[in-house]
Amino acid sequence: MGNSIDMKIRNYQIKTGEKTYIMGILNVTPDSFSDGGSYDSVRSAVKATKEMAENGADIIDVGGESTRPGYTPVSVEEEISRVVPVIEAIKKECEIPVSVDTYKYEVAKAALDAGADMINDIWGLKKEPRLAELAAQYDASICIMHNREEIVDDDGDIFLDNLKKELLDSVDIAISAGVKKESILIDPGVGFGKTYEQNLCILKNPESFVKLGFPTLLATSRKSVIGLATGFEVDDRDEATVATSVLAAKAGIDMVRVHDVRKNAHALKMADVLIR
């Protein structure tokens, strides 16, 4: 089960089909929707990274600007000042690949110069196509997420077909810029430019993205779709997130992006034994 392409994140190999990899979320923002302010210093960020790695994280995703609904954009300079010292410290003290969660060219370049291994772009290269050239230039990986400026009123198979087409359009931007296929991770973008029903549609059909033939990430952690489905508050959604991670593993999803690494890692260890 899983994709035929093994992924390369710089010097790290991601063997698709063997296990469900975990991307741990490290937000270095004061206004992050679920853990803002927790990692407000480089030292605590490194400590959190080490804990996530010990608990089973395979890659750390560092973000300097919250992208939750209604977020406050920050300047390029501010974002760089948040993420670069953290990335430098992690790469110095930890043996783990690092992703930078940004859609800004200058921030991505500064992060790659600091040692980041992957760009995680919530706009799927459509807001800033130069990110693809940057990834190719640095031989970095890129996580391409589906997003829309405005919600489109489509559903069911039509919604899924359009989403997959738009994702593959983003993949084409990357490949045309010289990014290698094995350096591409795709993400259907739960919670971004989609209705509650559309988000549920993704979660009910994760295998349809696996079939596109690229390593695939699912990011549901503590998101509003879980809150709307269960009635749980943001800080009480980790077990429900685990449920989506296990179903993702069953569908052949290669990686999940989560806040609570330990709970997800424990569940996925057993799920992988049964599924993989």
CSV table of C-alpha atoms in Angstrom, one decimal:
chain,number,residue,atom,x,y,z
A,1,MET,CA,0.0,0.0,0.0
A,2,GLY,CA,1.2,3.6,-0.6
A,3,ASN,CA,3.0,5.3,-3.4
A,4,SER,CA,5.6,3.9,-5.7
A,5,ILE,CA,7.8,7.0,-5.3
A,6,ASP,CA,10.1,7.1,-2.3
A,7,MET,CA,10.5,10.6,-1.1
A,8,LYS,CA,13.8,12.4,-0.5
A,9,ILE,CA,14.0,15.2,2.0
A,10,ARG,CA,17.5,16.4,1.3
A,11,ASN,CA,19.7,13.7,2.9
A,12,TYR,CA,16.7,11.9,4.5
A,13,GLN,CA,14.8,9.0,2.8
A,14,ILE,CA,11.1,8.6,3.3
A,15,LYS,CA,10.2,5.0,2.4
A,16,THR,CA,6.6,5.2,1.2
A,17,GLY,CA,4.4,2.3,2.1
A,18,GLU,CA,6.4,1.1,5.0
A,19,LYS,CA,5.0,3.4,7.8
A,20,THR,CA,3.0,6.5,8.4
A,21,TYR,CA,5.5,9.3,9.0
A,22,ILE,CA,4.8,12.2,11.4
A,23,MET,CA,5.4,15.9,10.9
A,24,GLY,CA,5.4,17.6,14.2
A,25,ILE,CA,4.1,21.2,14.3
A,26,LEU,CA,6.3,23.9,15.9
A,27,ASN,CA,4.6,27.2,15.8
A,28,VAL,CA,6.9,30.2,16.7
A,29,THR,CA,4.0,32.7,16.6
A,30,PRO,CA,2.4,34.6,19.4
A,31,ASP,CA,-1.0,34.2,17.9
A,32,SER,CA,-1.0,30.6,16.7
A,33,PHE,CA,-4.5,29.1,16.8
A,34,SER,CA,-3.7,26.3,19.2
A,35,ASP,CA,-0.2,26.6,20.7
A,36,GLY,CA,0.9,30.2,20.2
A,37,GLY,CA,3.3,31.6,22.7
A,38,SER,CA,4.4,28.2,23.9
A,39,TYR,CA,7.6,28.3,22.0
A,40,ASP,CA,8.5,31.9,22.3
A,41,SER,CA,12.3,31.4,22.7
A,42,VAL,CA,14.8,29.4,20.7
A,43,ARG,CA,15.7,27.3,23.7
A,44,SER,CA,12.1,26.2,24.4
A,45,ALA,CA,11.7,25.6,20.6
A,46,VAL,CA,14.7,23.3,20.5
A,47,LYS,CA,13.5,21.5,23.7
A,48,ALA,CA,10.0,21.0,22.1
A,49,THR,CA,11.7,19.7,18.9
A,50,LYS,CA,13.7,17.1,20.9
A,51,GLU,CA,10.6,16.0,22.8
A,52,MET,CA,8.7,15.6,19.5
A,53,ALA,CA,11.6,13.6,18.0
A,54,GLU,CA,11.8,11.3,21.0
A,55,ASN,CA,8.0,10.8,20.8
A,56,GLY,CA,8.1,9.8,17.2
A,57,ALA,CA,8.2,12.8,14.9
A,58,ASP,CA,10.1,12.3,11.6
A,59,ILE,CA,10.2,15.9,10.5
A,60,ILE,CA,9.5,19.3,12.2
A,61,ASP,CA,7.4,22.0,10.6
A,62,VAL,CA,8.4,25.5,11.8
A,63,GLY,CA,6.0,28.3,11.2
A,64,GLY,CA,6.4,32.0,11.9
A,65,GLU,CA,3.0,33.2,10.8
A,66,SER,CA,-0.3,31.7,11.9
A,67,THR,CA,-2.5,30.8,9.0
A,68,ARG,CA,-5.6,30.0,11.0
A,69,PRO,CA,-8.9,31.7,9.7
A,70,GLY,CA,-8.8,35.4,10.3
A,71,TYR,CA,-5.0,35.4,11.0
A,72,THR,CA,-3.0,38.6,11.2
A,73,PRO,CA,-0.3,38.6,8.5
A,74,VAL,CA,3.2,39.5,9.7
A,75,SER,CA,6.0,41.3,7.8
A,76,VAL,CA,8.7,39.3,6.0
A,77,GLU,CA,11.3,40.7,8.4
A,78,GLU,CA,9.3,39.7,11.4
A,79,GLU,CA,8.7,36.2,10.1
A,80,ILE,CA,12.4,35.7,9.3
A,81,SER,CA,13.3,36.8,12.8
A,82,ARG,CA,11.0,34.2,14.2
A,83,VAL,CA,11.9,31.2,12.2
A,84,VAL,CA,15.6,31.5,11.2
A,85,PRO,CA,17.2,31.4,14.8
A,86,VAL,CA,15.0,28.4,15.6
A,87,ILE,CA,15.9,26.5,12.4
A,88,GLU,CA,19.6,27.2,12.9
A,89,ALA,CA,19.4,25.9,16.5
A,90,ILE,CA,17.4,22.8,15.6
A,91,LYS,CA,19.8,21.9,12.8
A,92,LYS,CA,22.8,22.4,15.1
A,93,GLU,CA,21.3,20.3,18.0
A,94,CYS,CA,19.0,17.8,16.4
A,95,GLU,CA,19.2,15.1,13.7
A,96,ILE,CA,15.9,15.7,12.1
A,97,PRO,CA,14.7,17.2,8.8
A,98,VAL,CA,13.1,20.6,9.1
A,99,SER,CA,10.3,22.1,7.1
A,100,VAL,CA,9.5,25.8,6.9
A,101,ASP,CA,5.8,26.7,6.8
A,102,THR,CA,5.7,29.8,4.6
A,103,TYR,CA,4.4,31.0,1.2
A,104,LYS,CA,6.9,34.0,1.1
A,105,TYR,CA,9.9,33.8,-1.2
A,106,GLU,CA,12.2,35.8,1.1
A,107,VAL,CA,11.3,33.8,4.2
A,108,ALA,CA,11.7,30.5,2.4
A,109,LYS,CA,15.2,31.5,1.1
A,110,ALA,CA,16.3,32.7,4.6
A,111,ALA,CA,15.0,29.4,6.0
A,112,LEU,CA,16.8,27.3,3.4
A,113,ASP,CA,20.0,29.3,4.1
A,114,ALA,CA,19.5,28.5,7.8
A,115,GLY,CA,19.4,24.8,7.0
A,116,ALA,CA,15.7,24.0,6.3
A,117,ASP,CA,15.1,20.9,4.2
A,118,MET,CA,11.6,21.5,2.9
A,119,ILE,CA,9.3,24.4,2.0
A,120,ASN,CA,5.7,23.8,3.1
A,121,ASP,CA,3.5,26.2,1.0
A,122,ILE,CA,-0.1,26.6,1.9
A,123,TRP,CA,-0.8,28.2,-1.5
A,124,GLY,CA,0.6,25.3,-3.6
A,125,LEU,CA,3.0,27.6,-5.5
A,126,LYS,CA,0.1,29.6,-7.0
A,127,LYS,CA,0.7,32.7,-4.9
A,128,GLU,CA,4.5,32.6,-5.3
A,129,PRO,CA,5.7,30.3,-8.1
A,130,ARG,CA,9.3,31.3,-7.5
A,131,LEU,CA,9.2,29.0,-4.5
A,132,ALA,CA,9.5,26.1,-6.9
A,133,GLU,CA,12.7,27.6,-8.5
A,134,LEU,CA,14.0,28.1,-4.9
A,135,ALA,CA,13.4,24.4,-4.0
A,136,ALA,CA,15.1,23.3,-7.2
A,137,GLN,CA,18.0,25.6,-6.7
A,138,TYR,CA,18.6,24.3,-3.1
A,139,ASP,CA,17.7,20.7,-3.9
A,140,ALA,CA,15.0,21.1,-1.2
A,141,SER,CA,11.7,19.3,-1.0
A,142,ILE,CA,8.4,21.0,-1.3
A,143,CYS,CA,5.0,20.3,0.3
A,144,ILE,CA,2.3,21.5,-2.1
A,145,MET,CA,-1.0,22.2,-0.4
A,146,HIS,CA,-4.3,22.8,-2.1
A,147,ASN,CA,-5.9,26.1,-1.3
A,148,ARG,CA,-8.5,28.4,-2.9
A,149,GLU,CA,-8.9,32.2,-2.6
A,150,GLU,CA,-12.7,31.7,-2.4
A,151,ILE,CA,-14.8,28.6,-1.6
A,152,VAL,CA,-16.2,27.0,-4.7
A,153,ASP,CA,-19.7,25.5,-4.5
A,154,ASP,CA,-18.9,22.0,-5.7
A,155,ASP,CA,-19.3,18.7,-3.8
A,156,GLY,CA,-18.9,15.0,-4.0
A,157,ASP,CA,-17.0,13.6,-7.0
A,158,ILE,CA,-17.0,16.9,-8.7
A,159,PHE,CA,-15.3,18.5,-5.7
A,160,LEU,CA,-12.7,15.8,-5.5
A,161,ASP,CA,-12.0,15.8,-9.2
A,162,ASN,CA,-11.5,19.6,-9.2
A,163,LEU,CA,-9.3,19.5,-6.1
A,164,LYS,CA,-7.1,16.8,-7.6
A,165,LYS,CA,-6.8,18.7,-10.9
A,166,GLU,CA,-5.8,21.9,-9.1
A,167,LEU,CA,-3.3,20.0,-7.0
A,168,LEU,CA,-1.7,18.5,-10.1
A,169,ASP,CA,-1.6,22.0,-11.6
A,170,SER,CA,0.6,22.9,-8.7
A,171,VAL,CA,2.7,19.8,-9.1
A,172,ASP,CA,3.3,20.9,-12.8
A,173,ILE,CA,4.6,24.3,-11.6
A,174,ALA,CA,7.1,22.5,-9.4
A,175,ILE,CA,8.3,20.0,-12.0
A,176,SER,CA,8.5,22.7,-14.7
A,177,ALA,CA,10.9,24.6,-12.4
A,178,GLY,CA,13.1,21.6,-12.0
A,179,VAL,CA,11.9,20.1,-8.7
A,180,LYS,CA,12.4,16.4,-8.7
A,181,LYS,CA,9.3,14.2,-8.4
A,182,GLU,CA,10.8,12.5,-5.4
A,183,SER,CA,11.1,15.9,-3.7
A,184,ILE,CA,7.3,16.6,-3.9
A,185,LEU,CA,4.8,16.0,-1.1
A,186,ILE,CA,1.1,16.8,-1.8
A,187,ASP,CA,-1.5,17.9,0.7
A,188,PRO,CA,-5.3,18.2,-0.1
A,189,GLY,CA,-5.5,21.2,2.3
A,190,VAL,CA,-8.1,20.3,4.9
A,191,GLY,CA,-9.5,23.5,6.3
A,192,PHE,CA,-8.3,25.9,3.6
A,193,GLY,CA,-10.8,27.4,1.2
A,194,LYS,CA,-13.3,24.7,1.8
A,195,THR,CA,-16.7,24.2,3.4
A,196,TYR,CA,-17.3,21.8,6.3
A,197,GLU,CA,-18.9,19.3,4.0
A,198,GLN,CA,-15.9,19.5,1.5
A,199,ASN,CA,-13.4,18.9,4.4
A,200,LEU,CA,-15.4,15.9,5.4
A,201,CYS,CA,-15.3,14.7,1.8
A,202,ILE,CA,-11.5,14.8,1.8
A,203,LEU,CA,-11.4,12.9,5.1
A,204,LYS,CA,-13.8,10.2,3.8
A,205,ASN,CA,-11.8,9.8,0.6
A,206,PRO,CA,-8.1,10.1,1.4
A,207,GLU,CA,-7.2,7.2,-0.9
A,208,SER,CA,-8.2,9.3,-3.9
A,209,PHE,CA,-5.2,11.5,-3.3
A,210,VAL,CA,-2.8,8.6,-2.7
A,211,LYS,CA,-3.8,7.4,-6.2
A,212,LEU,CA,-2.3,10.6,-7.7
A,213,GLY,CA,1.1,8.8,-7.3
A,214,PHE,CA,2.9,11.3,-5.0
A,215,PRO,CA,3.8,11.0,-1.3
A,216,THR,CA,0.8,12.4,0.4
A,217,LEU,CA,0.3,14.4,3.7
A,218,LEU,CA,-2.9,14.8,5.7
A,219,ALA,CA,-3.1,17.8,8.1
A,220,THR,CA,-6.2,17.8,10.3
A,221,SER,CA,-4.8,18.4,13.7
A,222,ARG,CA,-7.2,20.3,16.0
A,223,LYS,CA,-8.8,21.9,12.9
A,224,SER,CA,-12.3,23.4,12.8
A,225,VAL,CA,-13.7,20.4,10.9
A,226,ILE,CA,-13.0,18.3,13.9
A,227,GLY,CA,-14.6,20.9,16.2
A,228,LEU,CA,-17.7,21.1,14.0
A,229,ALA,CA,-18.0,17.3,13.8
A,230,THR,CA,-17.5,16.6,17.5
A,231,GLY,CA,-18.3,19.8,19.4
A,232,PHE,CA,-14.8,19.7,21.1
A,233,GLU,CA,-12.9,22.9,21.8
A,234,VAL,CA,-9.5,23.4,20.1
A,235,ASP,CA,-7.4,22.1,23.1
A,236,ASP,CA,-9.6,19.0,23.3
A,237,ARG,CA,-9.3,17.6,19.8
A,238,ASP,CA,-6.2,15.5,19.9
A,239,GLU,CA,-7.9,12.1,20.3
A,240,ALA,CA,-10.3,13.0,17.4
A,241,THR,CA,-7.2,14.0,15.4
A,242,VAL,CA,-5.7,10.5,16.1
A,243,ALA,CA,-8.9,8.9,14.6
A,244,THR,CA,-8.2,10.8,11.3
A,245,SER,CA,-4.6,9.8,11.4
A,246,VAL,CA,-5.4,6.1,11.7
A,247,LEU,CA,-7.9,6.3,8.9
A,248,ALA,CA,-5.3,8.1,6.8
A,249,ALA,CA,-2.8,5.3,7.4
A,250,LYS,CA,-5.4,2.8,6.3
A,251,ALA,CA,-5.8,4.7,3.0
A,252,GLY,CA,-2.1,4.7,2.4
A,253,ILE,CA,-1.4,8.3,3.3
A,254,ASP,CA,2.4,8.6,3.9
A,255,MET,CA,2.5,11.4,6.5
A,256,VAL,CA,0.3,13.3,9.0
A,257,ARG,CA,1.0,16.7,10.4
A,258,VAL,CA,0.1,16.9,14.1
A,259,HIS,CA,0.5,18.9,17.3
A,260,ASP,CA,0.4,15.9,19.8
A,261,VAL,CA,3.1,13.7,18.3
A,262,ARG,CA,3.0,11.1,21.1
A,263,LYS,CA,-0.6,10.2,20.9
A,264,ASN,CA,-0.5,10.0,17.1
A,265,ALA,CA,2.7,8.0,17.1
A,266,HIS,CA,1.4,5.4,19.5
A,267,ALA,CA,-1.8,4.9,17.5
A,268,LEU,CA,0.0,4.8,14.2
A,269,LYS,CA,2.6,2.3,15.5
A,270,MET,CA,-0.2,-0.2,16.0
A,271,ALA,CA,-2.1,0.9,12.9
A,272,ASP,CA,1.0,0.4,10.7
A,273,VAL,CA,1.5,-3.2,12.1
A,274,LEU,CA,-2.1,-4.1,11.1
A,275,ILE,CA,-2.2,-2.2,7.8
A,276,ARG,CA,1.3,-2.0,6.3
